[in-house]
Amino acid sequence: MFASERDIALFFMGWQSFVADADAVLDEHGLARLHHRVLYAVVRTPGIGVGELAAALGISRQALHRPLTDLRGRDLIAVEVSERSKRERELSATAAGRELERAATGPQLAHLEAVFESAGPAAAEGWRLVMRGLSAEAVAQAPQATRHLIEGEAGHG
């Protein structure tokens, strides 16, 4: 047996450490982790539909309504009628939304970079293999519009 209770504790503590920097930035703006997840996906997938975003985040449209309303009210996300269908709405981040997303995600990326630098390339690749294994089902169910975030190198839009 390779996994132990210690691994779960390490995962929880690692996650807590990973999100702490972003949480501090979000707290300054009265926002929460779901707002960050929304901004992260929308910045990297401009024009994503509301339904696609909900599916990508693994939440209902109803659960997405409040964070979208918050982000739109703060001029962090723009909502436009889709050219494909007048019933659909497409989301994009405003300049302020991209700036806030970068402020929250930047420290997380720096944190990972420091840990990977310390652990070395083989350990970093091992971590990626583990994370791909943990996320395989979610990635398989993700809409094509957001699958690029995992399958390719997620660029910053």
PDB file of C-alpha atoms in Angstrom, residues 49-121:
ATOM      1  CA  GLY A  49     -20.677  30.335 -21.730  1.00  0.00           C
ATOM      2  CA  VAL A  50     -22.264  30.300 -18.293  1.00  0.00           C
ATOM      3  CA  GLY A  51     -23.227  26.629 -18.625  1.00  0.00           C
ATOM      4  CA  GLU A  52     -19.744  25.674 -19.794  1.00  0.00           C
ATOM      5  CA  LEU A  53     -18.221  27.545 -16.862  1.00  0.00           C
ATOM      6  CA  ALA A  54     -20.537  25.855 -14.360  1.00  0.00           C
ATOM      7  CA  ALA A  55     -19.619  22.460 -15.823  1.00  0.00           C
ATOM      8  CA  ALA A  56     -15.905  23.275 -15.771  1.00  0.00           C
ATOM      9  CA  LEU A  57     -16.108  24.265 -12.095  1.00  0.00           C
ATOM     10  CA  GLY A  58     -18.279  21.278 -11.216  1.00  0.00           C
ATOM     11  CA  ILE A  59     -21.094  23.411  -9.815  1.00  0.00           C
ATOM     12  CA  SER A  60     -24.669  24.215 -10.796  1.00  0.00           C
ATOM     13  CA  ARG A  61     -25.679  27.336 -12.686  1.00  0.00           C
ATOM     14  CA  GLN A  62     -27.574  28.325  -9.552  1.00  0.00           C
ATOM     15  CA  ALA A  63     -24.404  28.086  -7.432  1.00  0.00           C
ATOM     16  CA  LEU A  64     -22.567  30.165 -10.038  1.00  0.00           C
ATOM     17  CA  HIS A  65     -25.175  32.946 -10.049  1.00  0.00           C
ATOM     18  CA  ARG A  66     -24.027  34.798  -6.915  1.00  0.00           C
ATOM     19  CA  PRO A  67     -20.282  34.893  -7.663  1.00  0.00           C
ATOM     20  CA  LEU A  68     -21.009  36.008 -11.239  1.00  0.00           C
ATOM     21  CA  THR A  69     -23.306  38.738  -9.938  1.00  0.00           C
ATOM     22  CA  ASP A  70     -20.615  39.840  -7.459  1.00  0.00           C
ATOM     23  CA  LEU A  71     -17.879  39.880 -10.108  1.00  0.00           C
ATOM     24  CA  ARG A  72     -20.069  41.653 -12.641  1.00  0.00           C
ATOM     25  CA  GLY A  73     -21.141  44.243 -10.051  1.00  0.00           C
ATOM     26  CA  ARG A  74     -17.479  45.017  -9.348  1.00  0.00           C
ATOM     27  CA  ASP A  75     -16.726  45.325 -13.067  1.00  0.00           C
ATOM     28  CA  LEU A  76     -14.407  42.308 -12.992  1.00  0.00           C
ATOM     29  CA  ILE A  77     -16.397  40.249 -15.520  1.00  0.00           C
ATOM     30  CA  ALA A  78     -18.341  41.346 -18.583  1.00  0.00           C
ATOM     31  CA  VAL A  79     -21.387  39.427 -19.793  1.00  0.00           C
ATOM     32  CA  GLU A  80     -22.520  39.633 -23.404  1.00  0.00           C
ATOM     33  CA  VAL A  81     -25.224  37.961 -25.451  1.00  0.00           C
ATOM     34  CA  SER A  82     -23.762  35.147 -27.538  1.00  0.00           C
ATOM     35  CA  GLU A  83     -23.742  35.474 -31.304  1.00  0.00           C
ATOM     36  CA  ARG A  84     -24.574  31.734 -31.491  1.00  0.00           C
ATOM     37  CA  SER A  85     -27.787  32.055 -29.501  1.00  0.00           C
ATOM     38  CA  LYS A  86     -29.528  35.063 -28.017  1.00  0.00           C
ATOM     39  CA  ARG A  87     -30.382  32.909 -24.968  1.00  0.00           C
ATOM     40  CA  GLU A  88     -26.724  32.224 -24.134  1.00  0.00           C
ATOM     41  CA  ARG A  89     -24.395  34.585 -22.289  1.00  0.00           C
ATOM     42  CA  GLU A  90     -20.648  34.757 -22.866  1.00  0.00           C
ATOM     43  CA  LEU A  91     -18.248  35.814 -20.147  1.00  0.00           C
ATOM     44  CA  SER A  92     -14.971  37.664 -20.356  1.00  0.00           C
ATOM     45  CA  ALA A  93     -12.733  39.274 -17.768  1.00  0.00           C
ATOM     46  CA  THR A  94     -12.313  43.022 -17.729  1.00  0.00           C
ATOM     47  CA  ALA A  95      -8.866  44.585 -17.317  1.00  0.00           C
ATOM     48  CA  ALA A  96      -9.580  44.918 -13.586  1.00  0.00           C
ATOM     49  CA  GLY A  97     -10.680  41.272 -13.461  1.00  0.00           C
ATOM     50  CA  ARG A  98      -7.489  40.103 -15.158  1.00  0.00           C
ATOM     51  CA  GLU A  99      -5.436  42.222 -12.764  1.00  0.00           C
ATOM     52  CA  LEU A 100      -7.168  40.802  -9.680  1.00  0.00           C
ATOM     53  CA  GLU A 101      -6.889  37.240 -10.998  1.00  0.00           C
ATOM     54  CA  ARG A 102      -3.154  37.730 -11.569  1.00  0.00           C
ATOM     55  CA  ALA A 103      -2.754  39.203  -8.065  1.00  0.00           C
ATOM     56  CA  ALA A 104      -4.418  36.110  -6.565  1.00  0.00           C
ATOM     57  CA  THR A 105      -2.857  33.467  -8.846  1.00  0.00           C
ATOM     58  CA  GLY A 106       0.646  34.964  -9.046  1.00  0.00           C
ATOM     59  CA  PRO A 107       1.616  34.070  -5.468  1.00  0.00           C
ATOM     60  CA  GLN A 108       0.288  30.537  -5.985  1.00  0.00           C
ATOM     61  CA  LEU A 109       2.423  30.117  -9.090  1.00  0.00           C
ATOM     62  CA  ALA A 110       5.457  31.499  -7.230  1.00  0.00           C
ATOM     63  CA  HIS A 111       4.752  29.102  -4.350  1.00  0.00           C
ATOM     64  CA  LEU A 112       4.655  26.105  -6.721  1.00  0.00           C
ATOM     65  CA  GLU A 113       7.774  27.324  -8.508  1.00  0.00           C
ATOM     66  CA  ALA A 114       9.706  27.540  -5.225  1.00  0.00           C
ATOM     67  CA  VAL A 115       8.586  24.071  -4.140  1.00  0.00           C
ATOM     68  CA  PHE A 116       9.374  22.560  -7.566  1.00  0.00           C
ATOM     69  CA  GLU A 117      12.775  24.265  -7.588  1.00  0.00           C
ATOM     70  CA  SER A 118      13.551  22.783  -4.182  1.00  0.00           C
ATOM     71  CA  ALA A 119      12.227  19.302  -5.011  1.00  0.00           C
ATOM     72  CA  GLY A 120      13.736  19.059  -8.473  1.00  0.00           C
ATOM     73  CA  PRO A 121      12.352  18.243 -11.937  1.00  0.00           C
TER      74      PRO A 121
END
